[in-house]
mmCIF file of N, CA and C in Angstrom:
data_model
loop_
_atom_site.group_PDB
_atom_site.id
_atom_site.type_symbol
_atom_site.label_atom_id
_atom_site.label_comp_id
_atom_site.label_asym_id
_atom_site.label_seq_id
_atom_site.Cartn_x
_atom_site.Cartn_y
_atom_site.Cartn_z
ATOM 1 N N GLY A 1 -112.286 -82.368 60.063
ATOM 2 C CA GLY A 1 -112.748 -81.442 60.510
ATOM 3 C C GLY A 1 -113.541 -80.809 59.098
ATOM 4 N N GLY A 2 -113.670 -79.722 59.654
ATOM 5 C CA GLY A 2 -114.314 -78.579 58.617
ATOM 6 C C GLY A 2 -115.609 -78.059 58.662
ATOM 7 N N HIS A 3 -116.268 -77.538 57.610
ATOM 8 C CA HIS A 3 -117.118 -76.696 57.632
ATOM 9 C C HIS A 3 -118.399 -77.791 56.692
ATOM 10 N N MET A 4 -119.090 -78.257 57.186
ATOM 11 C CA MET A 4 -120.798 -78.769 56.580
ATOM 12 C C MET A 4 -121.690 -77.668 56.920
ATOM 13 N N THR A 5 -122.271 -77.745 55.287
ATOM 14 C CA THR A 5 -123.580 -77.177 55.356
ATOM 15 C C THR A 5 -124.519 -78.042 54.150
ATOM 16 N N GLY A 6 -125.485 -76.893 54.178
ATOM 17 C CA GLY A 6 -126.505 -77.717 53.109
ATOM 18 C C GLY A 6 -127.818 -78.826 53.696
ATOM 19 N N TYR A 7 -127.954 -80.088 53.298
ATOM 20 C CA TYR A 7 -129.366 -80.797 54.151
ATOM 21 C C TYR A 7 -128.660 -81.584 54.970
ATOM 22 N N GLY A 8 -127.490 -81.919 55.024
ATOM 23 C CA GLY A 8 -127.298 -83.315 56.063
ATOM 24 C C GLY A 8 -126.464 -83.956 55.343
ATOM 25 N N GLU A 9 -125.576 -84.734 55.967
ATOM 26 C CA GLU A 9 -124.326 -85.694 55.672
ATOM 27 C C GLU A 9 -123.757 -86.255 57.065
ATOM 28 N N ASN A 10 -122.740 -87.797 56.757
ATOM 29 C CA ASN A 10 -122.577 -88.515 57.702
ATOM 30 C C ASN A 10 -120.578 -87.093 58.043
ATOM 31 N N PHE A 11 -120.140 -87.729 58.999
ATOM 32 C CA PHE A 11 -118.977 -87.435 59.550
ATOM 33 C C PHE A 11 -118.471 -88.461 60.327
ATOM 34 N N THR A 12 -117.572 -89.051 60.132
ATOM 35 C CA THR A 12 -116.611 -89.085 61.393
ATOM 36 C C THR A 12 -115.557 -88.599 61.911
ATOM 37 N N SER A 13 -115.059 -89.627 62.814
ATOM 38 C CA SER A 13 -113.213 -88.938 63.946
ATOM 39 C C SER A 13 -112.430 -89.282 62.506
ATOM 40 N N PRO A 14 -111.782 -88.675 62.711
ATOM 41 C CA PRO A 14 -109.966 -89.040 61.766
ATOM 42 C C PRO A 14 -109.795 -90.510 62.236
ATOM 43 N N ASN A 15 -109.676 -90.985 60.615
ATOM 44 C CA ASN A 15 -109.164 -92.371 60.436
ATOM 45 C C ASN A 15 -110.428 -93.505 60.647
ATOM 46 N N TYR A 16 -111.357 -93.025 61.115
ATOM 47 C CA TYR A 16 -112.811 -94.059 61.974
ATOM 48 C C TYR A 16 -112.422 -95.204 60.487
ATOM 49 N N PRO A 17 -112.749 -96.682 60.730
ATOM 50 C CA PRO A 17 -113.380 -97.059 62.218
ATOM 51 C C PRO A 17 -111.314 -97.478 62.984
ATOM 52 N N LYS A 18 -110.888 -97.119 62.604
ATOM 53 C CA LYS A 18 -109.169 -97.544 63.184
ATOM 54 C C LYS A 18 -109.580 -96.159 63.910
ATOM 55 N N SER A 19 -108.531 -96.025 65.100
ATOM 56 C CA SER A 19 -108.112 -95.180 66.199
ATOM 57 C C SER A 19 -107.865 -93.557 66.127
ATOM 58 N N TYR A 20 -108.983 -92.465 65.990
ATOM 59 C CA TYR A 20 -108.218 -91.279 66.058
ATOM 60 C C TYR A 20 -106.967 -90.793 66.312
ATOM 61 N N PRO A 21 -106.315 -89.974 65.949
ATOM 62 C CA PRO A 21 -104.733 -89.970 66.102
ATOM 63 C C PRO A 21 -104.822 -89.036 68.017
ATOM 64 N N VAL A 22 -103.576 -89.974 68.694
ATOM 65 C CA VAL A 22 -103.344 -88.652 70.167
ATOM 66 C C VAL A 22 -102.749 -87.492 69.682
ATOM 67 N N ASP A 23 -103.364 -86.584 70.866
ATOM 68 C CA ASP A 23 -102.746 -85.297 70.516
ATOM 69 C C ASP A 23 -103.108 -84.277 69.742
ATOM 70 N N SER A 24 -104.884 -84.469 69.466
ATOM 71 C CA SER A 24 -104.886 -83.811 68.269
ATOM 72 C C SER A 24 -106.597 -83.085 68.630
ATOM 73 N N GLU A 25 -106.697 -81.982 68.430
ATOM 74 C CA GLU A 25 -107.843 -81.395 67.801
ATOM 75 C C GLU A 25 -108.709 -81.483 66.747
ATOM 76 N N CYS A 26 -109.935 -81.850 66.764
ATOM 77 C CA CYS A 26 -110.497 -81.340 65.358
ATOM 78 C C CYS A 26 -112.156 -80.620 65.380
ATOM 79 N N ILE A 27 -112.303 -80.412 64.768
ATOM 80 C CA ILE A 27 -113.269 -78.992 64.589
ATOM 81 C C ILE A 27 -114.307 -79.193 63.531
ATOM 82 N N TRP A 28 -115.857 -79.314 63.947
ATOM 83 C CA TRP A 28 -116.718 -79.689 62.627
ATOM 84 C C TRP A 28 -117.495 -78.632 62.970
ATOM 85 N N THR A 29 -117.957 -77.541 62.045
ATOM 86 C CA THR A 29 -118.841 -77.043 62.496
ATOM 87 C C THR A 29 -119.812 -76.694 61.259
ATOM 88 N N ILE A 30 -121.034 -76.995 61.455
ATOM 89 C CA ILE A 30 -122.235 -77.379 61.200
ATOM 90 C C ILE A 30 -123.354 -75.811 60.997
ATOM 91 N N LEU A 31 -123.237 -75.636 59.953
ATOM 92 C CA LEU A 31 -124.250 -74.255 59.567
ATOM 93 C C LEU A 31 -125.254 -74.544 58.671
ATOM 94 N N THR A 32 -126.828 -74.252 58.804
ATOM 95 C CA THR A 32 -127.719 -74.477 57.627
ATOM 96 C C THR A 32 -128.319 -73.055 57.626
ATOM 97 N N ALA A 33 -129.487 -73.092 56.959
ATOM 98 C CA ALA A 33 -129.847 -71.657 56.790
ATOM 99 C C ALA A 33 -131.145 -71.025 57.945
ATOM 100 N N PRO A 34 -130.491 -69.439 57.930
ATOM 101 C CA PRO A 34 -130.834 -68.704 59.214
ATOM 102 C C PRO A 34 -132.077 -69.835 60.047
ATOM 103 N N GLU A 35 -133.321 -70.036 59.055
ATOM 104 C CA GLU A 35 -135.034 -70.360 59.901
ATOM 105 C C GLU A 35 -134.654 -72.202 60.328
ATOM 106 N N ASP A 36 -133.672 -72.549 59.899
ATOM 107 C CA ASP A 36 -133.127 -73.413 60.049
ATOM 108 C C ASP A 36 -132.662 -74.383 61.650
ATOM 109 N N THR A 37 -132.923 -75.469 61.659
ATOM 110 C CA THR A 37 -132.124 -76.115 63.147
ATOM 111 C C THR A 37 -131.879 -77.224 62.658
ATOM 112 N N ILE A 38 -130.940 -78.196 63.726
ATOM 113 C CA ILE A 38 -129.794 -79.189 62.811
ATOM 114 C C ILE A 38 -130.559 -80.289 64.092
ATOM 115 N N GLU A 39 -130.377 -81.720 63.426
ATOM 116 C CA GLU A 39 -129.985 -82.543 64.235
ATOM 117 C C GLU A 39 -129.248 -83.452 64.228
ATOM 118 N N LEU A 40 -128.375 -83.919 65.074
ATOM 119 C CA LEU A 40 -127.187 -84.307 64.985
ATOM 120 C C LEU A 40 -126.937 -85.899 65.619
ATOM 121 N N LYS A 41 -127.027 -87.115 65.387
ATOM 122 C CA LYS A 41 -126.891 -88.200 65.928
ATOM 123 C C LYS A 41 -125.426 -88.903 65.761
ATOM 124 N N PHE A 42 -125.011 -89.484 66.978
ATOM 125 C CA PHE A 42 -123.967 -90.726 66.796
ATOM 126 C C PHE A 42 -124.778 -92.094 66.985
ATOM 127 N N HIS A 43 -124.099 -92.455 65.711
ATOM 128 C CA HIS A 43 -124.325 -94.038 65.476
ATOM 129 C C HIS A 43 -123.300 -94.901 66.107
ATOM 130 N N ASP A 44 -122.185 -94.051 66.303
ATOM 131 C CA ASP A 44 -121.591 -94.773 66.945
ATOM 132 C C ASP A 44 -120.368 -94.474 67.765
ATOM 133 N N PHE A 45 -120.113 -94.668 68.922
ATOM 134 C CA PHE A 45 -119.120 -93.306 69.611
ATOM 135 C C PHE A 45 -118.394 -93.960 70.718
ATOM 136 N N HIS A 46 -116.887 -94.246 70.423
ATOM 137 C CA HIS A 46 -115.877 -95.197 71.287
ATOM 138 C C HIS A 46 -115.105 -93.580 71.629
ATOM 139 N N LEU A 47 -114.779 -93.483 72.736
ATOM 140 C CA LEU A 47 -113.871 -92.439 73.514
ATOM 141 C C LEU A 47 -113.132 -93.226 74.566
ATOM 142 N N GLU A 48 -112.084 -93.250 74.728
ATOM 143 C CA GLU A 48 -111.151 -93.122 75.912
ATOM 144 C C GLU A 48 -112.152 -92.640 77.212
ATOM 145 N N ASN A 49 -112.084 -94.020 77.852
ATOM 146 C CA ASN A 49 -113.029 -93.563 79.286
ATOM 147 C C ASN A 49 -112.276 -93.082 80.304
ATOM 148 N N THR A 50 -112.726 -92.327 80.761
ATOM 149 C CA THR A 50 -111.969 -91.660 81.936
ATOM 150 C C THR A 50 -113.083 -91.315 83.190
ATOM 151 N N GLY A 51 -113.894 -91.312 82.956
ATOM 152 C CA GLY A 51 -114.643 -90.521 83.765
ATOM 153 C C GLY A 51 -115.440 -89.530 83.987
ATOM 154 N N THR A 52 -113.851 -88.903 83.581
ATOM 155 C CA THR A 52 -114.225 -87.494 83.840
ATOM 156 C C THR A 52 -114.546 -86.621 82.128
ATOM 157 N N CYS A 53 -114.148 -87.126 81.552
ATOM 158 C CA CYS A 53 -113.203 -86.460 79.583
ATOM 159 C C CYS A 53 -112.786 -85.501 79.992
ATOM 160 N N ARG A 54 -111.540 -85.760 81.164
ATOM 161 C CA ARG A 54 -110.407 -85.122 80.995
ATOM 162 C C ARG A 54 -109.497 -85.145 79.860
ATOM 163 N N PHE A 55 -109.439 -86.423 78.895
ATOM 164 C CA PHE A 55 -108.154 -86.983 78.327
ATOM 165 C C PHE A 55 -108.615 -86.391 76.703
ATOM 166 N N ASP A 56 -109.339 -87.627 76.636
ATOM 167 C CA ASP A 56 -110.213 -87.394 75.267
ATOM 168 C C ASP A 56 -111.403 -86.852 75.162
ATOM 169 N N PHE A 57 -111.692 -86.513 74.869
ATOM 170 C CA PHE A 57 -113.531 -86.033 74.598
ATOM 171 C C PHE A 57 -114.948 -85.189 73.262
ATOM 172 N N VAL A 58 -115.537 -84.833 73.368
ATOM 173 C CA VAL A 58 -116.284 -84.951 72.251
ATOM 174 C C VAL A 58 -117.117 -83.268 72.462
ATOM 175 N N GLU A 59 -117.105 -82.512 72.347
ATOM 176 C CA GLU A 59 -118.314 -81.343 72.971
ATOM 177 C C GLU A 59 -118.917 -80.771 71.859
ATOM 178 N N ILE A 60 -120.196 -80.784 72.391
ATOM 179 C CA ILE A 60 -120.984 -79.851 71.100
ATOM 180 C C ILE A 60 -121.449 -79.065 71.594
ATOM 181 N N ARG A 61 -121.330 -77.456 71.499
ATOM 182 C CA ARG A 61 -121.979 -76.270 71.160
ATOM 183 C C ARG A 61 -122.976 -76.094 70.023
ATOM 184 N N GLN A 62 -123.912 -75.250 71.370
ATOM 185 C CA GLN A 62 -124.622 -74.471 70.977
ATOM 186 C C GLN A 62 -124.729 -73.456 69.801
ATOM 187 N N GLY A 63 -124.093 -73.145 68.823
ATOM 188 C CA GLY A 63 -123.761 -72.153 67.907
ATOM 189 C C GLY A 63 -122.853 -72.225 66.997
ATOM 190 N N GLY A 64 -121.826 -71.354 66.320
ATOM 191 C CA GLY A 64 -121.069 -71.589 65.357
ATOM 192 C C GLY A 64 -119.609 -71.808 65.442
ATOM 193 N N THR A 65 -119.378 -71.505 67.298
ATOM 194 C CA THR A 65 -117.571 -70.884 67.774
ATOM 195 C C THR A 65 -117.380 -72.038 68.857
ATOM 196 N N ARG A 66 -116.585 -72.051 69.474
ATOM 197 C CA ARG A 66 -115.695 -72.437 70.657
ATOM 198 C C ARG A 66 -116.068 -72.083 71.878
ATOM 199 N N ASN A 67 -116.454 -70.438 71.592
ATOM 200 C CA ASN A 67 -117.475 -69.616 72.517
ATOM 201 C C ASN A 67 -119.096 -69.615 72.977
ATOM 202 N N SER A 68 -119.373 -70.837 71.771
ATOM 203 C CA SER A 68 -121.033 -71.083 71.992
ATOM 204 C C SER A 68 -121.702 -71.768 73.065
ATOM 205 N N PRO A 69 -122.735 -71.753 73.776
ATOM 206 C CA PRO A 69 -123.220 -72.674 74.851
ATOM 207 C C PRO A 69 -123.106 -73.650 74.825
ATOM 208 N N LEU A 70 -122.012 -74.642 75.195
ATOM 209 C CA LEU A 70 -121.867 -75.677 75.571
ATOM 210 C C LEU A 70 -123.452 -76.718 75.786
ATOM 211 N N ILE A 71 -123.734 -77.921 74.999
ATOM 212 C CA ILE A 71 -124.595 -78.648 75.475
ATOM 213 C C ILE A 71 -124.190 -79.338 76.092
ATOM 214 N N GLY A 72 -122.914 -80.151 75.865
ATOM 215 C CA GLY A 72 -122.281 -81.131 76.962
ATOM 216 C C GLY A 72 -120.864 -81.684 76.267
ATOM 217 N N LYS A 73 -119.846 -82.462 77.372
ATOM 218 C CA LYS A 73 -118.730 -82.728 76.688
ATOM 219 C C LYS A 73 -119.038 -84.393 76.680
ATOM 220 N N PHE A 74 -118.573 -85.040 75.986
ATOM 221 C CA PHE A 74 -118.865 -86.491 76.070
ATOM 222 C C PHE A 74 -117.603 -87.798 75.999
ATOM 223 N N CYS A 75 -117.613 -88.508 76.740
ATOM 224 C CA CYS A 75 -116.526 -89.725 76.226
ATOM 225 C C CYS A 75 -116.702 -90.771 76.526
ATOM 226 N N ALA A 76 -115.872 -92.154 76.781
ATOM 227 C CA ALA A 76 -116.284 -93.299 77.302
ATOM 228 C C ALA A 76 -116.583 -94.177 75.189
ATOM 229 N N SER A 77 -118.157 -94.245 75.797
ATOM 230 C CA SER A 77 -119.164 -95.084 74.786
ATOM 231 C C SER A 77 -120.837 -94.699 74.828
ATOM 232 N N THR A 78 -120.849 -93.572 75.600
ATOM 233 C CA THR A 78 -122.457 -92.811 75.675
ATOM 234 C C THR A 78 -122.212 -91.674 75.150
ATOM 235 N N ILE A 79 -123.212 -91.240 74.755
ATOM 236 C CA ILE A 79 -123.313 -89.750 74.250
ATOM 237 C C ILE A 79 -125.065 -89.545 74.101
ATOM 238 N N ILE A 80 -125.413 -88.219 74.191
ATOM 239 C CA ILE A 80 -126.818 -88.072 74.135
ATOM 240 C C ILE A 80 -127.329 -88.095 72.806
ATOM 241 N N SER A 81 -128.100 -88.931 72.175
ATOM 242 C CA SER A 81 -128.232 -88.472 71.128
ATOM 243 C C SER A 81 -129.654 -88.913 70.410
ATOM 244 N N PRO A 82 -130.797 -88.239 69.663
ATOM 245 C CA PRO A 82 -129.899 -87.112 69.086
ATOM 246 C C PRO A 82 -129.746 -85.540 70.129
ATOM 247 N N ASN A 83 -128.602 -84.684 69.495
ATOM 248 C CA ASN A 83 -128.624 -83.391 70.456
ATOM 249 C C ASN A 83 -129.549 -82.592 69.281
ATOM 250 N N ASN A 84 -129.702 -81.724 69.350
ATOM 251 C CA ASN A 84 -131.029 -80.522 68.421
ATOM 252 C C ASN A 84 -130.210 -79.320 68.724
ATOM 253 N N SER A 85 -130.028 -79.037 67.675
ATOM 254 C CA SER A 85 -129.742 -77.604 67.974
ATOM 255 C C SER A 85 -131.176 -76.549 68.353
ATOM 256 N N THR A 86 -130.635 -75.123 68.445
ATOM 257 C CA THR A 86 -131.382 -74.131 69.073
ATOM 258 C C THR A 86 -131.770 -73.006 67.767
ATOM 259 N N GLY A 87 -130.231 -73.485 67.819
ATOM 260 C CA GLY A 87 -130.023 -72.133 66.175
ATOM 261 C C GLY A 87 -130.137 -72.941 65.227
ATOM 262 N N ASN A 88 -129.308 -71.871 63.615
ATOM 263 C CA ASN A 88 -128.987 -72.720 62.517
ATOM 264 C C ASN A 88 -127.436 -73.226 62.529
ATOM 265 N N ALA A 89 -126.617 -73.519 63.849
ATOM 266 C CA ALA A 89 -125.572 -74.180 63.507
ATOM 267 C C ALA A 89 -125.053 -74.594 64.782
ATOM 268 N N LEU A 90 -124.370 -75.569 64.693
ATOM 269 C CA LEU A 90 -123.676 -76.569 66.115
ATOM 270 C C LEU A 90 -122.179 -76.434 65.482
ATOM 271 N N PHE A 91 -121.196 -76.472 66.945
ATOM 272 C CA PHE A 91 -120.048 -76.827 66.906
ATOM 273 C C PHE A 91 -119.500 -77.997 67.533
ATOM 274 N N ILE A 92 -118.856 -78.565 66.708
ATOM 275 C CA ILE A 92 -118.708 -80.137 67.731
ATOM 276 C C ILE A 92 -116.838 -79.703 67.288
ATOM 277 N N ARG A 93 -116.325 -80.894 68.644
ATOM 278 C CA ARG A 93 -114.535 -80.226 68.638
ATOM 279 C C ARG A 93 -114.632 -81.739 69.189
ATOM 280 N N LEU A 94 -113.802 -82.382 68.865
ATOM 281 C CA LEU A 94 -112.733 -83.973 69.375
ATOM 282 C C LEU A 94 -111.506 -83.610 70.069
ATOM 283 N N VAL A 95 -111.049 -83.589 70.754
ATOM 284 C CA VAL A 95 -109.749 -83.569 71.716
ATOM 285 C C VAL A 95 -109.417 -84.845 72.242
ATOM 286 N N SER A 96 -107.893 -85.122 71.539
ATOM 287 C CA SER A 96 -107.509 -85.946 72.144
ATOM 288 C C SER A 96 -105.739 -85.739 72.933
ATOM 289 N N ASP A 97 -105.467 -86.630 73.695
ATOM 290 C CA ASP A 97 -104.318 -86.461 74.878
ATOM 291 C C ASP A 97 -103.259 -87.236 73.740
ATOM 292 N N GLY A 98 -102.317 -87.322 74.804
ATOM 293 C CA GLY A 98 -100.948 -88.146 74.257
ATOM 294 C C GLY A 98 -101.509 -89.861 74.606
ATOM 295 N N THR A 99 -101.844 -90.766 75.239
ATOM 296 C CA THR A 99 -102.268 -91.554 75.070
ATOM 297 C C THR A 99 -102.873 -92.229 74.535
ATOM 298 N N VAL A 100 -103.814 -93.135 74.963
ATOM 299 C CA VAL A 100 -104.874 -93.874 74.448
ATOM 300 C C VAL A 100 -105.451 -93.302 73.578
ATOM 301 N N SER A 101 -105.622 -94.124 72.087
ATOM 302 C CA SER A 101 -106.796 -93.852 71.651
ATOM 303 C C SER A 101 -107.644 -94.842 71.096
ATOM 304 N N GLU A 102 -109.240 -94.664 71.048
ATOM 305 C CA GLU A 102 -110.341 -95.375 70.695
ATOM 306 C C GLU A 102 -110.811 -95.277 69.250
ATOM 307 N N LYS A 103 -111.405 -95.503 68.967
ATOM 308 C CA LYS A 103 -112.223 -95.652 67.379
ATOM 309 C C LYS A 103 -113.025 -94.651 66.701
ATOM 310 N N GLY A 104 -113.542 -93.715 67.631
ATOM 311 C CA GLY A 104 -113.997 -93.025 67.763
ATOM 312 C C GLY A 104 -115.385 -92.765 67.350
ATOM 313 N N PHE A 105 -115.792 -91.939 66.418
ATOM 314 C CA PHE A 105 -117.605 -91.364 66.328
ATOM 315 C C PHE A 105 -117.603 -91.743 64.826
ATOM 316 N N ARG A 106 -118.952 -92.170 64.424
ATOM 317 C CA ARG A 106 -119.645 -92.226 63.166
ATOM 318 C C ARG A 106 -120.949 -91.023 63.725
ATOM 319 N N ALA A 107 -120.773 -90.242 63.106
ATOM 320 C CA ALA A 107 -121.943 -89.082 63.014
ATOM 321 C C ALA A 107 -122.680 -88.821 61.872
ATOM 322 N N THR A 108 -124.047 -88.717 61.513
ATOM 323 C CA THR A 108 -124.810 -87.871 60.598
ATOM 324 C C THR A 108 -125.532 -86.763 61.343
ATOM 325 N N TRP A 109 -125.509 -85.856 60.496
ATOM 326 C CA TRP A 109 -126.753 -84.178 61.004
ATOM 327 C C TRP A 109 -128.066 -83.898 59.782
ATOM 328 N N ARG A 110 -128.546 -83.703 60.364
ATOM 329 C CA ARG A 110 -129.626 -83.033 59.123
ATOM 330 C C ARG A 110 -130.378 -81.610 59.423
ATOM 331 N N ARG A 111 -130.815 -81.324 58.475
ATOM 332 C CA ARG A 111 -131.168 -80.112 58.737
ATOM 333 C C ARG A 111 -132.722 -80.423 58.647
ATOM 334 N N ILE A 112 -133.193 -79.357 59.937
ATOM 335 C CA ILE A 112 -134.815 -79.487 60.195
ATOM 336 C C ILE A 112 -135.576 -77.813 59.550
ATOM 337 N N SER A 113 -136.154 -78.057 58.185
ATOM 338 C CA SER A 113 -136.984 -77.050 58.551
ATOM 339 C C SER A 113 -138.090 -76.500 58.935
ATOM 340 N N HIS A 114 -137.728 -74.913 59.305
ATOM 341 C CA HIS A 114 -139.279 -74.749 59.950
ATOM 342 C C HIS A 114 -140.029 -73.494 59.009
ATOM 343 N N LYS A 115 -139.397 -73.553 58.002
ATOM 344 C CA LYS A 115 -140.180 -72.779 56.975
ATOM 345 C C LYS A 115 -141.624 -72.985 56.779
ATOM 346 N N THR A 116 -142.261 -72.206 57.618
ATOM 347 C CA THR A 116 -144.134 -72.442 57.419
ATOM 348 C C THR A 116 -144.833 -71.796 56.459
ATOM 349 N N THR A 117 -145.464 -72.693 55.738
ATOM 350 C CA THR A 117 -146.016 -72.641 54.365
ATOM 351 C C THR A 117 -147.822 -71.784 54.995
ATOM 352 N N THR A 118 -148.073 -72.350 56.284
ATOM 353 C CA THR A 118 -149.371 -71.483 56.592
ATOM 354 C C THR A 118 -149.494 -69.805 56.457
ATOM 355 N N ALA A 119 -150.133 -69.014 56.007
ATOM 356 C CA ALA A 119 -150.511 -67.948 56.383
ATOM 357 C C ALA A 119 -150.157 -67.509 57.665
ATOM 358 N N PRO A 120 -149.824 -66.358 57.860
ATOM 359 C CA PRO A 120 -149.385 -65.695 59.106
ATOM 360 C C PRO A 120 -150.674 -65.542 60.066
ATOM 361 N N THR A 121 -150.204 -65.841 61.681
ATOM 362 C CA THR A 121 -151.406 -65.857 62.456
ATOM 363 C C THR A 121 -151.873 -64.185 62.503
ATOM 364 N N THR A 122 -150.894 -63.543 62.301
ATOM 365 C CA THR A 122 -150.780 -61.805 62.627
ATOM 366 C C THR A 122 -151.057 -61.405 61.800
ATOM 367 N N ARG A 123 -151.988 -60.498 61.851
ATOM 368 C CA ARG A 123 -152.442 -59.433 60.780
ATOM 369 C C ARG A 123 -152.219 -58.100 60.660
ATOM 370 N N VAL A 124 -151.798 -57.317 60.306
ATOM 371 C CA VAL A 124 -151.751 -56.184 60.441
ATOM 372 C C VAL A 124 -152.783 -55.096 59.816
ATOM 373 N N SER A 125 -153.572 -55.630 59.270
ATOM 374 C CA SER A 125 -155.012 -54.790 58.862
ATOM 375 C C SER A 125 -156.522 -55.600 57.733
ATOM 376 N N THR A 126 -156.759 -55.651 59.214
ATOM 377 C CA THR A 126 -158.083 -56.490 58.712
ATOM 378 C C THR A 126 -159.539 -55.401 56.970
ATOM 379 N N THR A 127 -158.969 -54.441 57.658
ATOM 380 C CA THR A 127 -159.932 -53.393 56.928
ATOM 381 C C THR A 127 -158.756 -52.508 55.751
ATOM 382 N N PRO A 128 -158.203 -52.860 54.456
ATOM 383 C CA PRO A 128 -157.629 -51.713 53.921
ATOM 384 C C PRO A 128 -158.270 -50.638 54.169
ATOM 385 N N THR A 129 -157.245 -49.086 54.699
ATOM 386 C CA THR A 129 -157.718 -48.254 54.369
ATOM 387 C C THR A 129 -156.962 -47.423 53.218
ATOM 388 N N PRO A 130 -157.371 -47.333 51.840
ATOM 389 C CA PRO A 130 -156.263 -46.759 50.727
ATOM 390 C C PRO A 130 -156.360 -45.031 50.968
ATOM 391 N N THR A 131 -155.207 -44.388 51.187
ATOM 392 C CA THR A 131 -154.678 -43.143 51.341
ATOM 393 C C THR A 131 -155.117 -42.090 50.024
ATOM 394 N N LYS A 132 -155.387 -40.753 49.733
ATOM 395 C CA LYS A 132 -155.467 -40.313 48.979
ATOM 396 C C LYS A 132 -154.178 -40.514 48.237
ATOM 397 N N GLY A 133 -154.184 -40.370 46.699
ATOM 398 C CA GLY A 133 -152.789 -40.269 45.644
ATOM 399 C C GLY A 133 -152.298 -41.874 45.714
ATOM 400 N N LYS A 134 -152.224 -42.782 46.723
ATOM 401 C CA LYS A 134 -151.417 -43.466 46.844
ATOM 402 C C LYS A 134 -152.122 -44.855 45.982
ATOM 403 N N GLN A 135 -151.384 -46.000 45.650
ATOM 404 C CA GLN A 135 -151.867 -47.186 45.298
ATOM 405 C C GLN A 135 -153.022 -47.608 46.527
ATOM 406 N N ARG A 136 -154.026 -48.371 46.594
ATOM 407 C CA ARG A 136 -155.138 -48.843 46.798
ATOM 408 C C ARG A 136 -153.850 -50.129 47.434
ATOM 409 N N CYS A 137 -154.690 -50.024 48.766
ATOM 410 C CA CYS A 137 -154.140 -51.466 49.106
ATOM 411 C C CYS A 137 -154.341 -52.685 49.346
ATOM 412 N N SER A 138 -154.233 -54.070 48.893
ATOM 413 C CA SER A 138 -154.672 -55.074 48.339
ATOM 414 C C SER A 138 -154.005 -55.746 49.931
#
């Protein structure tokens, strides 16, 4: 688990590609610059399949904490990918129960910058009006 910042990287469930540990909870948080969003892709995903995701699951949340809005809870070998954040943080939690454990997952994330280089569309004043005694507005 851990905190990931920067431009993007790989991360995997513990022991991957061997089985992840039973009875465990692993948390990853991804945090980028305020104006960025995150694209999260799962390239390999194998968790215990119970149909309900009650025992082993990965949950992805929109934001940086366990109380952030849930994007989805995934198990078995299907996951919606890529997952895109709306903000600059994602919270990923892997939970396993005491019995079966599978290969786990391998994922990558990258930051998507939304900094714009074009001129702003809203302009405050089209004709600058200098005030007496103040510097001329440009």
